[in-house]
CSV table of C-alpha atoms and ligand atoms in Angstrom, one decimal:
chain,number,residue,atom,x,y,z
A,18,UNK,CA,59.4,96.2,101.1
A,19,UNK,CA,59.8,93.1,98.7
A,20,UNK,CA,59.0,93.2,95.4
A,21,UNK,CA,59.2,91.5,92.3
A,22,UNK,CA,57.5,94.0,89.8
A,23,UNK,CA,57.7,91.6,86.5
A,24,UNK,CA,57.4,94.5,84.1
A,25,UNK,CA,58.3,92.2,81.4
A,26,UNK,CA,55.5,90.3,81.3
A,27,UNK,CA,53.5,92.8,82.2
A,28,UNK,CA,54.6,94.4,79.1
A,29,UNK,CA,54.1,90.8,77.3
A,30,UNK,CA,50.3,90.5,79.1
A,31,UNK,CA,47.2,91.5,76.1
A,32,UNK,CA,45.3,94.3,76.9
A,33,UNK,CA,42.3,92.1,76.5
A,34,UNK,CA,43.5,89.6,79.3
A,35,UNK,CA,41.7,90.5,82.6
A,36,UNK,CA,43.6,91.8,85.5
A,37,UNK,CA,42.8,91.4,88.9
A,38,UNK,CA,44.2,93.9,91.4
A,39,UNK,CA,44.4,91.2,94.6
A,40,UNK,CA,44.8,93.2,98.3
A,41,UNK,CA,45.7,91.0,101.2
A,42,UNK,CA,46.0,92.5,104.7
A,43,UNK,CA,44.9,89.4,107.1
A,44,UNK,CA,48.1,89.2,109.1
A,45,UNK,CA,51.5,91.0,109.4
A,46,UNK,CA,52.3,91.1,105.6
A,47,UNK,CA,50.5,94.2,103.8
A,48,UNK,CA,50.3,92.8,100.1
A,49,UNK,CA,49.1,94.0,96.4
A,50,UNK,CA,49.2,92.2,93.4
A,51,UNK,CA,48.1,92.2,89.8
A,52,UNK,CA,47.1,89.0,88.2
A,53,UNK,CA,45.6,87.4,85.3
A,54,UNK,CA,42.7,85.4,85.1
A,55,UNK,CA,45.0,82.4,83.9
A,56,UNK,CA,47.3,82.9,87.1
A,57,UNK,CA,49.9,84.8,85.5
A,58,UNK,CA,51.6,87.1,88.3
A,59,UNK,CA,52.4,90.6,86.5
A,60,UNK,CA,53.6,92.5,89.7
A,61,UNK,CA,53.5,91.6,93.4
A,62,UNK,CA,54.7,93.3,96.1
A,63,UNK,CA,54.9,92.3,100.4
A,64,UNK,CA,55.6,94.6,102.8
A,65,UNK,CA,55.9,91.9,105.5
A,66,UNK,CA,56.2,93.6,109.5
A,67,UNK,CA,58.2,90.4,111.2
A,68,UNK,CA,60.9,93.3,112.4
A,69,UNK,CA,57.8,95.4,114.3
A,70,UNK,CA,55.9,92.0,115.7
A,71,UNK,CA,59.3,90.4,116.5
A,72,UNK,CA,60.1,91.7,120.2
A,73,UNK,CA,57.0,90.2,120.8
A,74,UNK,CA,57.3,87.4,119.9
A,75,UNK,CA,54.4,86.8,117.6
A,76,UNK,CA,51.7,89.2,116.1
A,77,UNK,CA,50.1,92.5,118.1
A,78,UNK,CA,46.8,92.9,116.5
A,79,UNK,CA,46.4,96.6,117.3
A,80,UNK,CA,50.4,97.3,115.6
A,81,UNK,CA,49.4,95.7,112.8
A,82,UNK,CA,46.5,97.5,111.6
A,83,UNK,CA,48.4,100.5,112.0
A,84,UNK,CA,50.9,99.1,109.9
A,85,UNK,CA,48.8,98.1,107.0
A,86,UNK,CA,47.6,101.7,106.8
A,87,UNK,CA,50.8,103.2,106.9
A,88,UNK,CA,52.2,100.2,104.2
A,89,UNK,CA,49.2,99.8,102.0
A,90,UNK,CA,49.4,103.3,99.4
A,91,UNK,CA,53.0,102.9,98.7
A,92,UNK,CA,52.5,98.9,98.4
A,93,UNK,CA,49.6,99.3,95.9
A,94,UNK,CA,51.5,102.0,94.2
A,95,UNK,CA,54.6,100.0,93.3
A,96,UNK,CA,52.4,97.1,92.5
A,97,UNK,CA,50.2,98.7,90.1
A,98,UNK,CA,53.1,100.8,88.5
A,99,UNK,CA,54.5,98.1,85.9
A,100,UNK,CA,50.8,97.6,84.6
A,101,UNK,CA,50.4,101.0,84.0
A,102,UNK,CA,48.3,101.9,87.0
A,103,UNK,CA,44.7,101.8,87.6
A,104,UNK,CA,43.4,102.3,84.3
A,105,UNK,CA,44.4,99.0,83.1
A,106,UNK,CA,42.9,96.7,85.8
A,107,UNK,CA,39.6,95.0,85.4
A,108,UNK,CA,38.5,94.2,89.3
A,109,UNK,CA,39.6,94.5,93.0
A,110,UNK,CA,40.0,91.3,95.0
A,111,UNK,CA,40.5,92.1,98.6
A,112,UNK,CA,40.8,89.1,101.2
A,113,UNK,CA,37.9,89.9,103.7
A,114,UNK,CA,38.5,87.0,106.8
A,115,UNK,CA,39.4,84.8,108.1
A,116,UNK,CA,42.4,87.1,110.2
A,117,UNK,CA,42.7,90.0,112.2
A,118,UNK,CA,39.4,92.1,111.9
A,119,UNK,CA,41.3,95.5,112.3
A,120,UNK,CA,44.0,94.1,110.0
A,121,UNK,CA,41.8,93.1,107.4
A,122,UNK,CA,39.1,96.2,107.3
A,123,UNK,CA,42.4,98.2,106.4
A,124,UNK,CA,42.5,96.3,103.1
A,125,UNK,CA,39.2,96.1,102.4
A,126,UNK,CA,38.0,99.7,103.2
A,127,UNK,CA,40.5,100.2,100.5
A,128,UNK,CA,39.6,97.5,97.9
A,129,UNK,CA,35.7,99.5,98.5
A,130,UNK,CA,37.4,103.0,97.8
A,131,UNK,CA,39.1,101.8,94.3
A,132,UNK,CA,36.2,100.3,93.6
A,133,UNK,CA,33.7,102.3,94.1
A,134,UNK,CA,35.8,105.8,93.2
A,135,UNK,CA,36.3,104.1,89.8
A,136,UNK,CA,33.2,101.7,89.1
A,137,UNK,CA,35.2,98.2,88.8
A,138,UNK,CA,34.0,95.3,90.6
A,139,UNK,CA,35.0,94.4,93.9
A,140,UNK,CA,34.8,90.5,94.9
A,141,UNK,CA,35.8,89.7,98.7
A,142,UNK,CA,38.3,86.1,98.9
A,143,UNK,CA,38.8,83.6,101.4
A,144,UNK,CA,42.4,83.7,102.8
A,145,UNK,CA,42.2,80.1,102.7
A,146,UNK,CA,40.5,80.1,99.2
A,147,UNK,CA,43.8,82.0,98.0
A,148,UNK,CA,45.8,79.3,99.5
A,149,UNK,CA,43.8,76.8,98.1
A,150,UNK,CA,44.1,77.7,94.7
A,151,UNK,CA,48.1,79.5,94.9
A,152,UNK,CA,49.7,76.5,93.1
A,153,UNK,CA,47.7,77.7,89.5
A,154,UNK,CA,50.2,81.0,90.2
A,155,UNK,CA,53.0,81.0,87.5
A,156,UNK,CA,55.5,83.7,86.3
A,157,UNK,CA,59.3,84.8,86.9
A,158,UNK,CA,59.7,84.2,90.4
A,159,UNK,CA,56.7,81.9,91.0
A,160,UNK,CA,57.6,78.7,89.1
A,161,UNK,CA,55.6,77.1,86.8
A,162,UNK,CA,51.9,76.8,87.5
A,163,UNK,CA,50.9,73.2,89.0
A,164,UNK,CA,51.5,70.3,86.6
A,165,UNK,CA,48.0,68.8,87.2
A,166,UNK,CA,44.5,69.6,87.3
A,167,UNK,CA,41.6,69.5,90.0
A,168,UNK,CA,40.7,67.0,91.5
A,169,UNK,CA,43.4,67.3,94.3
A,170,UNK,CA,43.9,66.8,98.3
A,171,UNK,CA,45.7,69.9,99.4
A,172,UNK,CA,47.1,70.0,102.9
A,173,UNK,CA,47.0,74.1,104.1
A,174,UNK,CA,49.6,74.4,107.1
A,175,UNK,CA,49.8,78.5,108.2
A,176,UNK,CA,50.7,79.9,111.2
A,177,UNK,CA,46.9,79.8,111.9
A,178,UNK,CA,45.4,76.5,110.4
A,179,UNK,CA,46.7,73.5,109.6
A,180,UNK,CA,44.0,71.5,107.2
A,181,UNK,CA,43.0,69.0,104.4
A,182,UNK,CA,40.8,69.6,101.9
A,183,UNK,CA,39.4,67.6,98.5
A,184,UNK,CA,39.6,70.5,95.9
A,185,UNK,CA,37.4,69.2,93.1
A,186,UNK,CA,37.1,72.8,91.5
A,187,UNK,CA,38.1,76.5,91.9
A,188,UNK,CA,34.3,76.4,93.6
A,189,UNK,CA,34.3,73.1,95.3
A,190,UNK,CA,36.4,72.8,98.7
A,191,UNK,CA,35.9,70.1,101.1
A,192,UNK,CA,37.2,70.3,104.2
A,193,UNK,CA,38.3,66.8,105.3
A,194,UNK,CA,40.4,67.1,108.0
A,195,UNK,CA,42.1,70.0,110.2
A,196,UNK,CA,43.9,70.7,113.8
A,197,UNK,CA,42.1,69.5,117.0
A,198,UNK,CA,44.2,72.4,118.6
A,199,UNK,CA,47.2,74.5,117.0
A,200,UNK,CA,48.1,74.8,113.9
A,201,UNK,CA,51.3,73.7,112.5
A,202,UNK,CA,52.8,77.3,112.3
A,203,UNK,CA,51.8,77.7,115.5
A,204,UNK,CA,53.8,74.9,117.2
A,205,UNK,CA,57.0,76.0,115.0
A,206,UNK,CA,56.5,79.6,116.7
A,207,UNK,CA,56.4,78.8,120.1
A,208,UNK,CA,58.9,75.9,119.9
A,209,UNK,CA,60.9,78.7,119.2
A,210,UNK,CA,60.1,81.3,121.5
A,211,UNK,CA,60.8,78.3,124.3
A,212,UNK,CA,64.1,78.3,122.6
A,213,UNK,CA,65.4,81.8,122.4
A,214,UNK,CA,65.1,81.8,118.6
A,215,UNK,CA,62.4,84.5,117.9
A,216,UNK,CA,59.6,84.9,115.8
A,217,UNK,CA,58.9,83.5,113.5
A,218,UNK,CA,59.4,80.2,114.3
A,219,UNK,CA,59.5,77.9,111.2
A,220,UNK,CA,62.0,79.3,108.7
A,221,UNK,CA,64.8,79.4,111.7
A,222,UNK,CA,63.9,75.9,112.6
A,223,UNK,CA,63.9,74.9,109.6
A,224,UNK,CA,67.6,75.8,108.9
A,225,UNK,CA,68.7,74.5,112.5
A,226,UNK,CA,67.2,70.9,111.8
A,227,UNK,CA,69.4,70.4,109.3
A,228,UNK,CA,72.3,70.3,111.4
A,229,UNK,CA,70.6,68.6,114.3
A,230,UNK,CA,69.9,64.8,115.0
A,231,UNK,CA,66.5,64.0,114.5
A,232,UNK,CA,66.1,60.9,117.2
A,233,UNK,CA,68.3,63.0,119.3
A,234,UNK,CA,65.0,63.4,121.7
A,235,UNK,CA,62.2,61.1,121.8
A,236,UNK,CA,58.9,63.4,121.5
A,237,UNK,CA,55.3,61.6,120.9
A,238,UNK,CA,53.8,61.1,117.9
A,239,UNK,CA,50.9,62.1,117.5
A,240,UNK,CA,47.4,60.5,116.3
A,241,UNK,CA,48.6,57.3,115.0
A,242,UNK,CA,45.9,55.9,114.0
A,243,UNK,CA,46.3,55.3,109.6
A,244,UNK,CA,42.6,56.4,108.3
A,245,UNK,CA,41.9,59.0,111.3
A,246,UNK,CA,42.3,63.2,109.3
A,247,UNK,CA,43.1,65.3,112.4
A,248,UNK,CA,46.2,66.9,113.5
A,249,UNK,CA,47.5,67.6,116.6
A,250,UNK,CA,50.3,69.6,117.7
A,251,UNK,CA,49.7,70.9,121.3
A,252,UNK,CA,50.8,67.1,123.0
A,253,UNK,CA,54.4,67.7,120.9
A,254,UNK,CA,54.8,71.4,121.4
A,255,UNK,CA,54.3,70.5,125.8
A,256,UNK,CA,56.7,67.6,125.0
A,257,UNK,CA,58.9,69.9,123.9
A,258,UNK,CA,58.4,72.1,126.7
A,259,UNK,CA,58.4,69.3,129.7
A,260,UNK,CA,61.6,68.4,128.0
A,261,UNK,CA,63.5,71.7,128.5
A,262,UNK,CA,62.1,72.1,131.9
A,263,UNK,CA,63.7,68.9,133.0
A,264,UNK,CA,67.2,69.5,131.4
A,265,UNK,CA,67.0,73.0,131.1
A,266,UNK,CA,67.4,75.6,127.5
A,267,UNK,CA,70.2,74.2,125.7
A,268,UNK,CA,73.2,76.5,124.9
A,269,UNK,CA,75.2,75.4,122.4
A,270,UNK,CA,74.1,75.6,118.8
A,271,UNK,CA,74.4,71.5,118.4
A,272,UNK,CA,72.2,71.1,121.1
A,273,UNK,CA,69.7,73.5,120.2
A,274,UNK,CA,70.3,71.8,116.4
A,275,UNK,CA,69.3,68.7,118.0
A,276,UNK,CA,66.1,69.9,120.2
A,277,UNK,CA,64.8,71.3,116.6
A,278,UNK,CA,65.5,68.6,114.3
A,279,UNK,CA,63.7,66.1,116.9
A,280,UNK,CA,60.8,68.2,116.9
A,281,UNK,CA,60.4,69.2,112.7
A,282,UNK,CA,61.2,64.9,112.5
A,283,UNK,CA,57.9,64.7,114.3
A,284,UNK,CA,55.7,67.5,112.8
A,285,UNK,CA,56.7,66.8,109.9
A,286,UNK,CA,56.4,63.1,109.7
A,287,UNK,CA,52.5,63.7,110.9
A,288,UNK,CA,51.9,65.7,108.1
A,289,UNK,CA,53.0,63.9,105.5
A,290,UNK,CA,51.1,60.6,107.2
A,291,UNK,CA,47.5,62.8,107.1
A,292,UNK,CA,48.6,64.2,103.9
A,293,UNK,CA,48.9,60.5,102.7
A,294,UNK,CA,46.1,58.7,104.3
A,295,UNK,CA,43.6,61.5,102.6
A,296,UNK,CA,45.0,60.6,99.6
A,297,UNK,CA,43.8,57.4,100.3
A,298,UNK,CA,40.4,57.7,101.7
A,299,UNK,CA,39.4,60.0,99.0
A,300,UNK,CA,41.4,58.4,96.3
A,301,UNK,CA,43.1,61.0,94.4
A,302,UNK,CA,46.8,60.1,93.5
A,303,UNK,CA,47.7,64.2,93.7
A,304,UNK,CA,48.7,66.0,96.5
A,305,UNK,CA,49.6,69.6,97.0
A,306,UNK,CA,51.2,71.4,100.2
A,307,UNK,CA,50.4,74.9,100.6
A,308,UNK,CA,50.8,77.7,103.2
A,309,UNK,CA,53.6,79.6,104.9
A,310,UNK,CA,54.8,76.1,106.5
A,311,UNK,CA,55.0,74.3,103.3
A,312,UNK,CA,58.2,76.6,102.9
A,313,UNK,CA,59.4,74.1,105.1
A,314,UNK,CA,62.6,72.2,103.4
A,315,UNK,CA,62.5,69.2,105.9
A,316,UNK,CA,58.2,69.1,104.8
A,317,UNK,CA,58.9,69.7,101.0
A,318,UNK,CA,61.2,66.8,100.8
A,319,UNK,CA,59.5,64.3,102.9
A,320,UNK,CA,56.4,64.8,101.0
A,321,UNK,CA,58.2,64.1,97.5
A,322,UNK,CA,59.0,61.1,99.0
A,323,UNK,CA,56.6,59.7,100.6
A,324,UNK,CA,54.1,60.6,97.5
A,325,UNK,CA,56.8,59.2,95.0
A,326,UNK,CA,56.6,56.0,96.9
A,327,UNK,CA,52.8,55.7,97.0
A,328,UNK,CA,52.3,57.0,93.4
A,329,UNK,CA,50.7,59.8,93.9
A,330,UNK,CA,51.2,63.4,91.7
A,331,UNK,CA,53.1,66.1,94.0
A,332,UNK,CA,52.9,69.4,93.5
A,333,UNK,CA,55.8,71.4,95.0
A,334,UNK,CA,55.2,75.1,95.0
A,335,UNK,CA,57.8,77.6,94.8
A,336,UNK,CA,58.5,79.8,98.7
A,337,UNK,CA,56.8,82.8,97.3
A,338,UNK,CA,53.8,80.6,96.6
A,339,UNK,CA,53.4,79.0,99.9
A,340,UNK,CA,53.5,82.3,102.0
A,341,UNK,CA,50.9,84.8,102.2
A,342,UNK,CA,50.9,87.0,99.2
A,343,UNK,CA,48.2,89.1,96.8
A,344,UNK,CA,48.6,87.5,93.9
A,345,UNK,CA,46.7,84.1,95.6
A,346,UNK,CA,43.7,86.9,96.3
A,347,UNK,CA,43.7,88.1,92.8
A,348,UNK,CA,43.5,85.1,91.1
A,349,UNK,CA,40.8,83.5,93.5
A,350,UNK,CA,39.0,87.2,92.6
A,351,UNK,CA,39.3,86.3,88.7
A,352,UNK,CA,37.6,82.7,89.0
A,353,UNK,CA,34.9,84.4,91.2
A,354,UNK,CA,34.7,87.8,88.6
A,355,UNK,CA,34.4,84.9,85.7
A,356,UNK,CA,31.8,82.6,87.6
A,357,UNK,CA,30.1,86.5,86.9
A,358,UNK,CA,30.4,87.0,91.5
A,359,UNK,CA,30.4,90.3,92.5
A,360,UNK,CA,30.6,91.5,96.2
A,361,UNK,CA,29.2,94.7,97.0
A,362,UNK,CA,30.0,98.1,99.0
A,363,UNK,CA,28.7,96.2,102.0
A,364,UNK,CA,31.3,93.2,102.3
A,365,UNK,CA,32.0,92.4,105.7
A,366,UNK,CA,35.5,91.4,107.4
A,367,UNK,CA,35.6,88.1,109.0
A,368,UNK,CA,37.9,86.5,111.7
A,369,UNK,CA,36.5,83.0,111.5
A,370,UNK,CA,34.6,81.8,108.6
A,371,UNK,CA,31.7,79.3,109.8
A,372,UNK,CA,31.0,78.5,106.3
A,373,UNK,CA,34.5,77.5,105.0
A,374,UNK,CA,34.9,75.5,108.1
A,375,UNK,CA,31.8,73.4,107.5
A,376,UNK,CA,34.2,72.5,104.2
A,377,UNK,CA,32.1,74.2,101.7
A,378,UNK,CA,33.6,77.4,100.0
A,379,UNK,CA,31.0,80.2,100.7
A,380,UNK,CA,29.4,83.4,98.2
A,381,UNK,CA,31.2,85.7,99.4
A,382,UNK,CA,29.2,87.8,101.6
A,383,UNK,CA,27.1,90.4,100.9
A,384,UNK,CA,27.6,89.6,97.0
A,385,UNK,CA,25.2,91.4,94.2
A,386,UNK,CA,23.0,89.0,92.6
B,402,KG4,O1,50.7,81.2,105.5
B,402,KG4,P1,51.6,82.1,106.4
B,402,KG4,O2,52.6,83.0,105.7
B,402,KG4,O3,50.7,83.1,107.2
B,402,KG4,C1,49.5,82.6,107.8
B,402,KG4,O4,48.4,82.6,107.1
B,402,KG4,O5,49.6,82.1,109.0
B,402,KG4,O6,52.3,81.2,107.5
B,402,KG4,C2,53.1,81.7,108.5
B,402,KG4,C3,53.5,80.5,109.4
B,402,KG4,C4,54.3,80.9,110.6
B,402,KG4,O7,53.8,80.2,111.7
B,402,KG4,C5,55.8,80.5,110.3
B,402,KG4,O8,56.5,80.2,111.4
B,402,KG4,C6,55.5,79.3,109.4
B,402,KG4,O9,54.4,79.7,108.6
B,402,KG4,N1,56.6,79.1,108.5
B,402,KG4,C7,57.4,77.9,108.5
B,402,KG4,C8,58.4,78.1,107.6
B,402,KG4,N2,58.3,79.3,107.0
B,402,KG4,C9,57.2,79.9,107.6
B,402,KG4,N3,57.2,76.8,109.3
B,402,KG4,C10,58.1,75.8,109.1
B,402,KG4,N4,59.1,75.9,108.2
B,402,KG4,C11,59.3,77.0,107.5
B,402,KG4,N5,60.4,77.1,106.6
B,403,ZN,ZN1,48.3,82.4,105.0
């Protein structure tokens, strides 16, 4: 279990600030946090289950639920014990979709027990909301919060989406642009799995790029077009494929270098193009990458780049920002709790949500009046 329990400034935090206990269980990571309304991160603990998921090469729904229920008491009780437990937390914030339903009804049947067993308002979050709004996070161990204010284009690139959005406010996400197919993740994992390298995908190719040649293979690049916001990965994940069909799974560590530093050149120059051109067509000089694949080193630098060059504001957040994580859940709670949004013992788990697709942030469900 990972944790970074910042009893200082927990210590340091007023009584009087409000603290949001955030739950996130959407995936393999079973997560608590406590957060302030202003973003500060006073405890946050990940009990992530890559070792259980890994011999299968990506995530088995069915393990995973049973996972989150045998992870998610001790992770809330090391995560509430630098605030002084319970007593001193002002709401739940539980992420209720999109993700695994039998994943995600662990945390929130829990979220509705807390909150109902001690009367403190419970508000369900958007996974993607969290993301969304994860660069306002700050605290030892999270960097400094974002060096700019809304209006922003965020690109969101997970294991399961890969998306633009116009964030004008903590309430007002557009969706502007996403995948026609997989997400960017998504490529990075099975890229991998062609390879031998296990799951997941990203962070090992990642570190292999860096000793490859990136025009070592020619792959496609996709969607050239300047103005067009789509994404497509599926065309350069078969390239990928046909190519080690023809010559075969490379053996030595050079090669393999080579085979990932072609393909990471490629993804990564087509999201830093869309991430651009939104930039553009919505013209707002400030950019911010989010998501587990904005941990990516090749994506992070090629961003700061490209934005330098075009003037545009970057916001780099730190690794424990861009992957899944509570404390994103607790502070999208907070904004909701101080817009005075309640959910109520009824909230509903989600795997897709049509609403946030559409590119408008939705009530949560089921939310008191
Ligand atoms: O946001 P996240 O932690 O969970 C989801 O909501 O999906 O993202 C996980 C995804 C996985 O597909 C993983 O391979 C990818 O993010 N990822 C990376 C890197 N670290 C994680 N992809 C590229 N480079 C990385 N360094
Ligand atoms: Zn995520």
């Amino acid at each position: 279990m990972k944790g970074s329990a910042d009893t200082t400034s927990a210590k340091r935090a007023n009584t009087s600030v409000v603290k949001v206990l955030g739950i996130e269980s959407s995936c393999d990571e079973t997560a608590a946090a406590v957060v302030t309304e202003d973003g500060e991160v006073l405890s946050n603990v990940i009990a992530s289950q890559i070792d259980v998921h890994a011999m299968y090469g990506g995530v088995v729904p069915e393990l995973a639920s049973r996972h989150h229920l045998r992870n998610l008491i001790p992770v809330l009780s090391q995560a509430l014990e630098p605030v002084g437990g319970l007593s001193s937390i002002d709401a739940i914030a539980v992420t209720h979709g999109p993700g695994l339903v039998g994943a995600l009804l662990v945390g929130v049947q829990a979220a509705k027990a807390i909150a109902w067993s001690l009367d403190l308002p419970l508000i369900g979050v958007s996974h993607l909301e969290g993301h969304l709004l994860s660069p306002f996070l700050h605290g030892e161990g999270w960097g400094p919060p974002v060096g700019f204010d809304f209006p922003f284009i965020a690109l969101l690139a997970s294991g399961g989406h890969t998306s633009l959005y116009e964030v004008r406010a903590a309430d007002q996400m557009e969706l502007i642009g996403q995948t026609r197919d997989d997400a960017a993740g998504e490529a990075y994992d099975k890229v991998a799995k062609m390879l031998g390298l296990g799951y997941p995908g990203g962070p090992v190719i990642d570190k292999l790029a860096t000793k490859g040649d990136p025009q070592a293979i020619k792959l496609p690049r996709p969607l050239p077009k300047k103005t067009q916001l789509e994404f497509s990965f599926s065309g350069l994940k078969t390239a990928v494929s046909h190519y080690l069909n023809r010559h075969g799974i490379p053996q030595q560590e050079s090669a393999v270098a080579d085979v990932c530093a072609s393909f990471q050149h490629v993804a990564v120059d087509q999201l830093v193009r869309k991430s651009i051109a939104a930039c553009k067509v919505r013209d707002i000089a400030r950019l911010v990458i989010t998501g587990g694949v904005a941990a990516n080193r090749g994506l992070r630098a090629a961003a700061a780049d490209a934005c330098a060059q075009e003037g545009i504001d970057f916001a780099l957040p730190s690794f424990a920002t861009c992957t899944d994580n509570a404390a994103m859940i607790g502070y999208a709670g907070a904004l909701r709790l101080a817009r005075g949004e309640r959910s109520n013992l009824s909230l509903p788990a989600f795997s897709r949500d049509p609403g946030f697709r559409r590119g408008k942030v939705p009530a949560s469900e089921a939310q008191d009046p």
